[in-house]
CSV table of C-alpha atoms and ligand atoms in Angstrom, one decimal:
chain,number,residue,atom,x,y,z
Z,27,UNK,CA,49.8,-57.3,6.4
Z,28,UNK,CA,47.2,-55.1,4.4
Z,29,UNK,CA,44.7,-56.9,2.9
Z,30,UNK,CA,44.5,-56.2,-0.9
Z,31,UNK,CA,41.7,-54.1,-1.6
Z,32,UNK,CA,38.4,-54.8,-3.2
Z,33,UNK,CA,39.1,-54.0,-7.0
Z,34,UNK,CA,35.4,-53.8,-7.6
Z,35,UNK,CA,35.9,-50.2,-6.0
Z,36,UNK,CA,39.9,-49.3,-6.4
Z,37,UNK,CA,40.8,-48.0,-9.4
Z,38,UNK,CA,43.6,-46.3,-8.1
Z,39,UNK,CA,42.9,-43.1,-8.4
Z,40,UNK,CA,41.5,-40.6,-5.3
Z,41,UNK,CA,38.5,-39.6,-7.5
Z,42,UNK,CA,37.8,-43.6,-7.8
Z,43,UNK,CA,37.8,-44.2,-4.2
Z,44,UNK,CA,34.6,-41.6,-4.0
Z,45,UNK,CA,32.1,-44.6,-4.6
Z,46,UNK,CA,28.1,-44.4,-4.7
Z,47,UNK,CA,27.0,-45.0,-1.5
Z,48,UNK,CA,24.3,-46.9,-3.0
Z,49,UNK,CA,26.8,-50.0,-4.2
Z,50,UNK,CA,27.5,-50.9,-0.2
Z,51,UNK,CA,25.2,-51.6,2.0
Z,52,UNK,CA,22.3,-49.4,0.8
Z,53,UNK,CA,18.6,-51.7,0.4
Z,54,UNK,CA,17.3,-51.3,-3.2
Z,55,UNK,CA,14.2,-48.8,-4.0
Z,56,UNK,CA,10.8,-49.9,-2.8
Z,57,UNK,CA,7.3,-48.1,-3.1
Z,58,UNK,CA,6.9,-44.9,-3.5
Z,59,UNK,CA,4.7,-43.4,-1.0
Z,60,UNK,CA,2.2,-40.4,-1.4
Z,61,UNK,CA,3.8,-37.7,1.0
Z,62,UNK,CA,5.6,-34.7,0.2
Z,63,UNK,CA,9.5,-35.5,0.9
Z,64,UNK,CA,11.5,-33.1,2.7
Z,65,UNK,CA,15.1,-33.0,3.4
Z,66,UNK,CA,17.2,-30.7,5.3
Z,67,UNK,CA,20.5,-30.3,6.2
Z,68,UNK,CA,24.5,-28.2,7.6
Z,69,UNK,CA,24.8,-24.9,5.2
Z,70,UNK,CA,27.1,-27.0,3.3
Z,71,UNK,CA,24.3,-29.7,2.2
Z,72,UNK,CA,22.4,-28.2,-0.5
Z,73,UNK,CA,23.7,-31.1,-3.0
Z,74,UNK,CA,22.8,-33.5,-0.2
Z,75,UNK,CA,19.8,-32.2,-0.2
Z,76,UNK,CA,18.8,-32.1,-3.6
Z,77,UNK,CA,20.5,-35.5,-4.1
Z,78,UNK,CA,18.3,-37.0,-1.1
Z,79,UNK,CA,15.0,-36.1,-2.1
Z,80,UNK,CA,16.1,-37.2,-6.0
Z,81,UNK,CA,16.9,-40.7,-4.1
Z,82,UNK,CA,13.1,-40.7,-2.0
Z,83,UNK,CA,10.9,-40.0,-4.7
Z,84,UNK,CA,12.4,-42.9,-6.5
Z,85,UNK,CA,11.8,-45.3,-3.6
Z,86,UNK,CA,15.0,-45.6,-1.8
Z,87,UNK,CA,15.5,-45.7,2.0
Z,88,UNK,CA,15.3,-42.2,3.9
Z,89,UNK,CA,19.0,-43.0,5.4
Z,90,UNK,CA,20.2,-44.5,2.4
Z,91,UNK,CA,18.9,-41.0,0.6
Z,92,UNK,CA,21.1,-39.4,3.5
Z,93,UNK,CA,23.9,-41.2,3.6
Z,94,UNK,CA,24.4,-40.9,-1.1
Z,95,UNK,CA,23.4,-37.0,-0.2
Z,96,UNK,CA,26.3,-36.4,2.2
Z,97,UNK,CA,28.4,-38.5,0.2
Z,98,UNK,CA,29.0,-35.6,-2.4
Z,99,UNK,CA,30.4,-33.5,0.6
Z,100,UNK,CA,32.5,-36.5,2.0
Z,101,UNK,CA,34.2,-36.5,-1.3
Z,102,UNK,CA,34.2,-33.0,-2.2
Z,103,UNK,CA,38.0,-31.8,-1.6
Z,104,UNK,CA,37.0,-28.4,-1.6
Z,105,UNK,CA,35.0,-28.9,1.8
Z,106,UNK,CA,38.0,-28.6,4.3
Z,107,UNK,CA,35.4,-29.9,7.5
Z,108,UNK,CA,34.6,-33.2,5.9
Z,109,UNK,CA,35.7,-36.3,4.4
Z,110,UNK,CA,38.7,-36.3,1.6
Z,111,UNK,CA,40.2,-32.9,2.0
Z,112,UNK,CA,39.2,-32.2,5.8
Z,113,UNK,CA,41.7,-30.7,7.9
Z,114,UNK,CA,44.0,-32.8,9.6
Z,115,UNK,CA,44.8,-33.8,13.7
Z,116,UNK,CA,47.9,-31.7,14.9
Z,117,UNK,CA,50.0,-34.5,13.4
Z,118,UNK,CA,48.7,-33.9,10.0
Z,119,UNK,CA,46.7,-36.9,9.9
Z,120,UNK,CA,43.1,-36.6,8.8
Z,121,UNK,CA,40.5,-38.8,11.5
Z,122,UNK,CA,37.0,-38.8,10.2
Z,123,UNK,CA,33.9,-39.1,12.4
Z,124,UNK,CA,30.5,-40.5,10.8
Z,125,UNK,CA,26.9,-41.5,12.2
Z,126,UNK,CA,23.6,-42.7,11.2
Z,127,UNK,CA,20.3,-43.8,12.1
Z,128,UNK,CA,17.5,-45.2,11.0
Z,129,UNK,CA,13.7,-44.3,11.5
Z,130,UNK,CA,12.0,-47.6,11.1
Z,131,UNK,CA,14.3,-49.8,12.6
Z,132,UNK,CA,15.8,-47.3,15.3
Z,133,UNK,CA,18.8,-48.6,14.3
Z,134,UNK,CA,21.9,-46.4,14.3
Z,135,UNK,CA,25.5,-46.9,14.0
Z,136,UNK,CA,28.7,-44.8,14.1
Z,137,UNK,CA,32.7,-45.0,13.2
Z,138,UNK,CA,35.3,-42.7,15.3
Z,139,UNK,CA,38.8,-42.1,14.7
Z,140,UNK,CA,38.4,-43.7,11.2
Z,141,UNK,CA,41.4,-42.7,9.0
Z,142,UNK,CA,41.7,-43.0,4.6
Z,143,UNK,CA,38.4,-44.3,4.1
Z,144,UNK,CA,36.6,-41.1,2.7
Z,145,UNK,CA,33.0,-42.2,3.6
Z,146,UNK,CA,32.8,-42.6,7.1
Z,147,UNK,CA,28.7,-42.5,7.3
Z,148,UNK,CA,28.4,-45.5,4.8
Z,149,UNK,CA,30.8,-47.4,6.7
Z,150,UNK,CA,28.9,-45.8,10.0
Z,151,UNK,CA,25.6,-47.6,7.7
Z,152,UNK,CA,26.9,-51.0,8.0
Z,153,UNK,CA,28.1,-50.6,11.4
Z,154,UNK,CA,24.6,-50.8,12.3
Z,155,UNK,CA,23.3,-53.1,9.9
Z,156,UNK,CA,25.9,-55.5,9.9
Z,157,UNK,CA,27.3,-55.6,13.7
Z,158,UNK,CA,25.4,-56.0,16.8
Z,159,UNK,CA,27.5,-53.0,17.9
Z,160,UNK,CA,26.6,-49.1,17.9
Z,161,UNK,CA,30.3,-47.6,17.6
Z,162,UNK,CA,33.4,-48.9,16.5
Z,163,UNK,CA,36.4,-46.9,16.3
Z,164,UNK,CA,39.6,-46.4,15.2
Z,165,UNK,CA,42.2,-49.0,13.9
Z,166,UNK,CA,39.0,-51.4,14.6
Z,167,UNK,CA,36.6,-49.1,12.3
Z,168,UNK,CA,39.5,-48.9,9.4
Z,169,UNK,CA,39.6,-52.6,9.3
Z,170,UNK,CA,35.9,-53.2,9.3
Z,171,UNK,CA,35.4,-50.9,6.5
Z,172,UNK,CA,37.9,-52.9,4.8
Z,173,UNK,CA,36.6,-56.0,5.3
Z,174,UNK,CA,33.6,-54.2,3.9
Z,175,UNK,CA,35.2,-53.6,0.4
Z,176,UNK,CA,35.8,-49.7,1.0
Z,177,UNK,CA,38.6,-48.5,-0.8
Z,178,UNK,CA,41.9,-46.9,1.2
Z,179,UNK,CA,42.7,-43.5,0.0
Z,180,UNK,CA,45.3,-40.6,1.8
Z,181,UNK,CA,42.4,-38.3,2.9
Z,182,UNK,CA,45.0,-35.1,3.2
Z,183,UNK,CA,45.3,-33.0,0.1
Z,184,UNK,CA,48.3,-31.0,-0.6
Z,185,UNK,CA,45.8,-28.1,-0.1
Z,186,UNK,CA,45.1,-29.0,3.6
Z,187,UNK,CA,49.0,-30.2,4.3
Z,188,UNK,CA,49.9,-26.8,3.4
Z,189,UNK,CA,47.4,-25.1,5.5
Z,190,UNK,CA,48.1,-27.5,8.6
Z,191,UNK,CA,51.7,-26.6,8.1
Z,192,UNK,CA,51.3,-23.1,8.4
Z,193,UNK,CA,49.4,-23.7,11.5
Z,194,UNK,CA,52.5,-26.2,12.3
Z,195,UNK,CA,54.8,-23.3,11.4
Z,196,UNK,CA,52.9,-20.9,13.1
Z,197,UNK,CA,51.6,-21.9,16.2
Z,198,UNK,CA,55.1,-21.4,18.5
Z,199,UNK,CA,57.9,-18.9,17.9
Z,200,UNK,CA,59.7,-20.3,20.3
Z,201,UNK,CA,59.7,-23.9,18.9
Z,202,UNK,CA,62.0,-25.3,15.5
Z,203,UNK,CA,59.5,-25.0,12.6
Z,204,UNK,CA,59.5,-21.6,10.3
Z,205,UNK,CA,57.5,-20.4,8.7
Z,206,UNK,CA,58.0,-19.3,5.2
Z,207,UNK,CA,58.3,-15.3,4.8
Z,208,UNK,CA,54.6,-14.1,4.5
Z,209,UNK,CA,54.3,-13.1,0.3
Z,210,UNK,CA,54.1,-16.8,0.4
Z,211,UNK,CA,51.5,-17.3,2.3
Z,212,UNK,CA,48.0,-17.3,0.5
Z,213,UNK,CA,45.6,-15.1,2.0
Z,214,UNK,CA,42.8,-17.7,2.8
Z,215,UNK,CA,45.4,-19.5,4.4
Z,216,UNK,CA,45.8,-17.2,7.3
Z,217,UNK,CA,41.5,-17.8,7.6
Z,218,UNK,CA,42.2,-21.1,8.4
Z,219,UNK,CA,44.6,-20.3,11.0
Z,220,UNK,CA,42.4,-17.4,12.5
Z,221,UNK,CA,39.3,-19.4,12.9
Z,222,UNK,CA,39.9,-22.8,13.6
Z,223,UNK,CA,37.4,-25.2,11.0
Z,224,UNK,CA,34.8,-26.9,13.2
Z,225,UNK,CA,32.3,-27.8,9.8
Z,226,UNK,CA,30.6,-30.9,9.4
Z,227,UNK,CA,27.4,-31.6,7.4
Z,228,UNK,CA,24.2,-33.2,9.0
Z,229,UNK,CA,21.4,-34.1,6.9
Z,230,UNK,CA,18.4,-35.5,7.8
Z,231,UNK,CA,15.7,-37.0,5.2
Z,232,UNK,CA,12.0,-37.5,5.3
Z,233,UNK,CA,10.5,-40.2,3.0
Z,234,UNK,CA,7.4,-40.2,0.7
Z,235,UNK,CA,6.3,-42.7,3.7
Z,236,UNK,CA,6.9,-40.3,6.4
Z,237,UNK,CA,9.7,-42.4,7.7
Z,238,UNK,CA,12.7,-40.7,9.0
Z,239,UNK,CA,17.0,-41.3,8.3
Z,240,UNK,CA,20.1,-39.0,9.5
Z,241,UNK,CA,23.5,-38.8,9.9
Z,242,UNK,CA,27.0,-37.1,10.8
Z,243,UNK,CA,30.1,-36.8,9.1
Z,244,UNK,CA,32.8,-34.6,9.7
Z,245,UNK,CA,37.0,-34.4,9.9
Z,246,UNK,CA,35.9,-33.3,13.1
Z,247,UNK,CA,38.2,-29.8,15.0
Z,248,UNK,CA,40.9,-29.1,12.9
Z,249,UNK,CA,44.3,-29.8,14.9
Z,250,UNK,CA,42.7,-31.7,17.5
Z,251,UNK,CA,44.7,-34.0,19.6
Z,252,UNK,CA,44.8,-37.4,17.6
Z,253,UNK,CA,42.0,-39.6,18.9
Z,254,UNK,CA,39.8,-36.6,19.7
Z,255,UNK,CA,36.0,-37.5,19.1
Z,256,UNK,CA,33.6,-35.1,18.7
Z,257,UNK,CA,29.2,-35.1,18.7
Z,258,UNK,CA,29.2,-36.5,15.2
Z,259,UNK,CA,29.4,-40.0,15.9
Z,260,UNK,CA,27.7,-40.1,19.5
Z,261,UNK,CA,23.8,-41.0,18.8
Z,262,UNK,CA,21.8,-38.5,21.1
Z,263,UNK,CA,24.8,-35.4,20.6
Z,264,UNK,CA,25.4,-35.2,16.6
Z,265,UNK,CA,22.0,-36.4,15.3
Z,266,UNK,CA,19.2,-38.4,16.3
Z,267,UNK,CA,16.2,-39.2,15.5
Z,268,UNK,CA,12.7,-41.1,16.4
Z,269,UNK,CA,10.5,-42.7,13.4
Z,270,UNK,CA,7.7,-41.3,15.8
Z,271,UNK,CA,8.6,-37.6,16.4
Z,272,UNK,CA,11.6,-36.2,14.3
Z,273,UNK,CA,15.1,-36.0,13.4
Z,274,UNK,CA,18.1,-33.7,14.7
Z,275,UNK,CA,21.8,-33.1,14.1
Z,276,UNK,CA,24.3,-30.6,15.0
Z,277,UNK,CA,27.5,-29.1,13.4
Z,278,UNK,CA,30.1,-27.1,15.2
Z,279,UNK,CA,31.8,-27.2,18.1
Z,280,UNK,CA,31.2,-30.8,19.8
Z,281,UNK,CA,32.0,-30.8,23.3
Z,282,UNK,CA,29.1,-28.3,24.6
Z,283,UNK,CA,27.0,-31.2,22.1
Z,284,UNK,CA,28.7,-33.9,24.2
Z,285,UNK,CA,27.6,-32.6,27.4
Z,286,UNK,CA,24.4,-31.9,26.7
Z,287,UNK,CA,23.4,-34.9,24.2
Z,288,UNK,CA,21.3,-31.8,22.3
Z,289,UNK,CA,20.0,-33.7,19.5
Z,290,UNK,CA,18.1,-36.0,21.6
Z,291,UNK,CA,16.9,-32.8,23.6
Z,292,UNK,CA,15.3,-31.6,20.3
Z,293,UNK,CA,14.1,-35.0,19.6
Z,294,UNK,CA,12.6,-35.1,23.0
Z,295,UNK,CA,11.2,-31.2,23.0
Z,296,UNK,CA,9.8,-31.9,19.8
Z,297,UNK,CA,8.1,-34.9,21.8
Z,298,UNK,CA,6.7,-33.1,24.3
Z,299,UNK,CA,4.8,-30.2,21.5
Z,300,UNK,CA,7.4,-28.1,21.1
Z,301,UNK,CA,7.8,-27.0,17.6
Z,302,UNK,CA,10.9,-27.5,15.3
Z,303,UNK,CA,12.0,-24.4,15.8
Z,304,UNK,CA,11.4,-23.8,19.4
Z,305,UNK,CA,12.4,-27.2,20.1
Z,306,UNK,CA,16.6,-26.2,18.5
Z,307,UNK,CA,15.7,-22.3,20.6
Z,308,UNK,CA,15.4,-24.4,24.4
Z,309,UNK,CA,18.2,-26.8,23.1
Z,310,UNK,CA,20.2,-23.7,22.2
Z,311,UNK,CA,19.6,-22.0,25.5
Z,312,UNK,CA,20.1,-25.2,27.6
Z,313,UNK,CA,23.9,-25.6,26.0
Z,314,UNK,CA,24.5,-21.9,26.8
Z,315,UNK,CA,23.7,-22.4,30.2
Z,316,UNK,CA,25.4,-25.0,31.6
Z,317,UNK,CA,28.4,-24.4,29.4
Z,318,UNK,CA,29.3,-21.0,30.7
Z,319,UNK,CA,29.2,-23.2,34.1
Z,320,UNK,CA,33.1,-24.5,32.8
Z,321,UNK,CA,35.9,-21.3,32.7
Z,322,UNK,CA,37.2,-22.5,29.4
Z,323,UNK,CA,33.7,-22.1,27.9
Z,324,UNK,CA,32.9,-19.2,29.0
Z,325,UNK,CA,33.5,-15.6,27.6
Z,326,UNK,CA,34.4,-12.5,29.7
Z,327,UNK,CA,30.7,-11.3,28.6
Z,328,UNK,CA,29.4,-15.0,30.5
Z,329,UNK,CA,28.5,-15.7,27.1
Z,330,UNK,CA,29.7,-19.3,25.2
Z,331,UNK,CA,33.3,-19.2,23.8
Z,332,UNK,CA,31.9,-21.3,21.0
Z,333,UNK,CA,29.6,-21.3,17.9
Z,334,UNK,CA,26.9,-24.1,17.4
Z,335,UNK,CA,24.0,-24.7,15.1
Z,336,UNK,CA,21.2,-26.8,15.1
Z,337,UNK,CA,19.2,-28.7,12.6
Z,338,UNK,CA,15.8,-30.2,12.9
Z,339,UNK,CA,13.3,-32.2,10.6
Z,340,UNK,CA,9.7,-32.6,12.3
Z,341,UNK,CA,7.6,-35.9,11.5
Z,342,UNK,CA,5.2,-33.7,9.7
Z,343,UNK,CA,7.7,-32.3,7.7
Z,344,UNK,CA,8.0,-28.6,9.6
Z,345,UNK,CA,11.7,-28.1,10.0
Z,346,UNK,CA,13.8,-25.1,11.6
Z,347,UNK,CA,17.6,-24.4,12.2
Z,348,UNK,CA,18.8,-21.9,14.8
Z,349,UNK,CA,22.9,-21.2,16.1
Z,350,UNK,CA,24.3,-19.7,19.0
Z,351,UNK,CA,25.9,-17.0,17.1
Z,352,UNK,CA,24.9,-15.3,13.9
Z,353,UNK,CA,26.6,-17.1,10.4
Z,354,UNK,CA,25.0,-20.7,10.5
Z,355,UNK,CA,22.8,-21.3,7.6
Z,356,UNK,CA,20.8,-24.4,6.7
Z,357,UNK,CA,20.1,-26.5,3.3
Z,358,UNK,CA,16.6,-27.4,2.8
Z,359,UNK,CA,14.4,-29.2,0.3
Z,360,UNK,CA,10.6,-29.0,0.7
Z,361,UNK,CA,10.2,-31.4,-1.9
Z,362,UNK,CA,10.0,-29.0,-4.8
Z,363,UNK,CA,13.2,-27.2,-4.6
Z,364,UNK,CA,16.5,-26.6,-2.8
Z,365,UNK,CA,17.7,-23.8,-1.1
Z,366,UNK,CA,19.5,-21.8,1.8
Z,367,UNK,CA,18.3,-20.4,4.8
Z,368,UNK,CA,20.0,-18.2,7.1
Z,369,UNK,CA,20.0,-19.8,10.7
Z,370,UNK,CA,18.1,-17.6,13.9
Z,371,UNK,CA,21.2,-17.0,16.7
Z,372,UNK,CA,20.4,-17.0,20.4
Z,373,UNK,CA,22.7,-14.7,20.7
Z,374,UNK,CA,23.4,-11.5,18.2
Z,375,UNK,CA,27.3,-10.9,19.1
R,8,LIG,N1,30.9,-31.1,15.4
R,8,LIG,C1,32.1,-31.6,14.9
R,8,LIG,C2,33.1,-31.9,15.9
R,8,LIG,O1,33.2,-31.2,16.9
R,8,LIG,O2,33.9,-32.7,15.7
């Protein structure tokens, strides 16, 4: 049986289970410190971002600055790629994938699979601070986050039913579903179906200490098989980090990430002297290379079937973006303001 749900946080309504991340499991402001913050995050971030570096300058936890940033997207119903409102599996059921991790502590946690909870990197939060696990997942990560206090909510909006069920519809004309003549059919709809939704935000924050926080949180490929994971929630593909070096994180497609574990290869270029942005340029050209390797990755140019960007935040606060193909952009905060920057491809076309 359900257990009955935490009225501190249910009010009922969709727009009441869209909590501040800040009232579960975030550590209350401390000192501020002296450095310059910086925050920077997926093309869809630039609240995150603004919201993050509001949260460091009064004191509060690089990750917990994250987690409240990304937050606004996860709740957003507008943002089909994440959170409340994401598209759905191919059985119309939206599975959210979150992670986080922690500069001081190296601590990091993640939730997979996760279904109606709309804030699967705050739940991803107290995975790692209060399991002594890395990555729980489905049915298991619903009922932790329950026990946790989060509120249930039907993460599918009539918006993204009708666009999955035009996909449904759609997707075989020799199967039993039809789809409605086309006048009824709104335009952006037929987007959707075009170009399959593979958005997810990444944000990563540096403090007024210089200590680092990141995560991952995404709806993941729309009409994936149920149970798909993607990069978000894998530490070392999605995001990473080292309190030491830097932060990284990834949005897009998530296999080619899954093979290659790319944000720890930025982490790790960025290691060995590399700068930010040549560090996401080698990780870039790495993921091209051996993904053309599989036939299902691979173009008739030998080029990647697949779209990819990159995102990372140096320790001295130098950050850089970069995508396999031209349209990725990037959300930074340099401490004074916010704004967009249009990613570097590897490749032009
Ligand atoms: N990068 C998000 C996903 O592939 O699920």
């Amino acid at each position: 049986m359900r257990r009955p749900i935490n009225r501190r946080f249910f009010m009922g309504t969709t727009a009441a289970a869209s909590l501040s991340t800040l009232a579960i499991g975030a550590s209350p402001p401390a000192t501020v410190g002296s450095r310059r913050p910086t925050a920077v995050a997926s093309g869809n971030g630039l609240r995150a971002v603004e919201r993050a570096v509001e949260l460091v300058k009064n004191g509060y936890d690089p990750l917990d600055a994250a987690v409240e940033g990304v937050a606004i997207v996860e709740a957003d119903p507008a943002d089909n790629s994440v959170g409340y409102g994401g598209l759905p599996n191919e059985d119309g059921v939206v599975e959210l994938d979150g992670a986080v991790m922690h500069g001081p502590t190296h601590g990091g946690g993640s939730v997979a699979s996760i279904r109606n909870i709309m804030h699967p990197a705050a739940v991803a939060r107290l995975v790692m601070k209060r399991t002594r696990h890395c990555l729980i997942v489905g049915d298991g990560a619903l009922r932790f986050a329950r026990a946790h206090g989060f509120p249930e909510v039907d993460l599918l909006t009539d918006e993204s039913r009708k666009i999955w069920l035009h996909w449904k519809e759609t997707r075989d004309p020799n199967d039993d579903w039809v789809p409605p003549p086309e006048p009824e059919v709104a335009d952006h709809v037929h987007e959707y179906i075009k170009k399959r939704v593979t958005g997810t935000i990444h944000c990563s924050v540096l403090d007024t200490h210089g200590d680092l926080g990141c995560t991952t949180t995404t709806s993941g490929l729309s009409w994936k098989i149920p149970g798909r994971v993607g990069d978000s929630p894998i530490l070392g593909a999605g995001l990473y980090l080292d309190n030491e070096v830097g932060s990284a994180g990834s949005t897009g497609v998530g296999e080619a990430n899954l093979l290659n574990l790319s944000s720890h290869l930025i982490v790790e270029a960025m290691r060995r002297g590399l700068t930010a942005k040549d560090a996401v340029m080698e990780a870039l050209k790495r993921v091209a290379e051996t993904s053309v390797r599989d036939p299902k990755r691979r173009r008739p140019d030998g080029k990647t079937t697949f779209n990819v960007s990159f995102y990372a935040l140096a320790k001295d606060g130098t950050f850089a973006g970069g995508c396999m193909y031209p349209g990725g952009k990037m959300a930074v905060h340099d401490g004074d303001s916010a704004r967009i920057v249009v990613l570097d491809p590897l490749y032009e076309k």
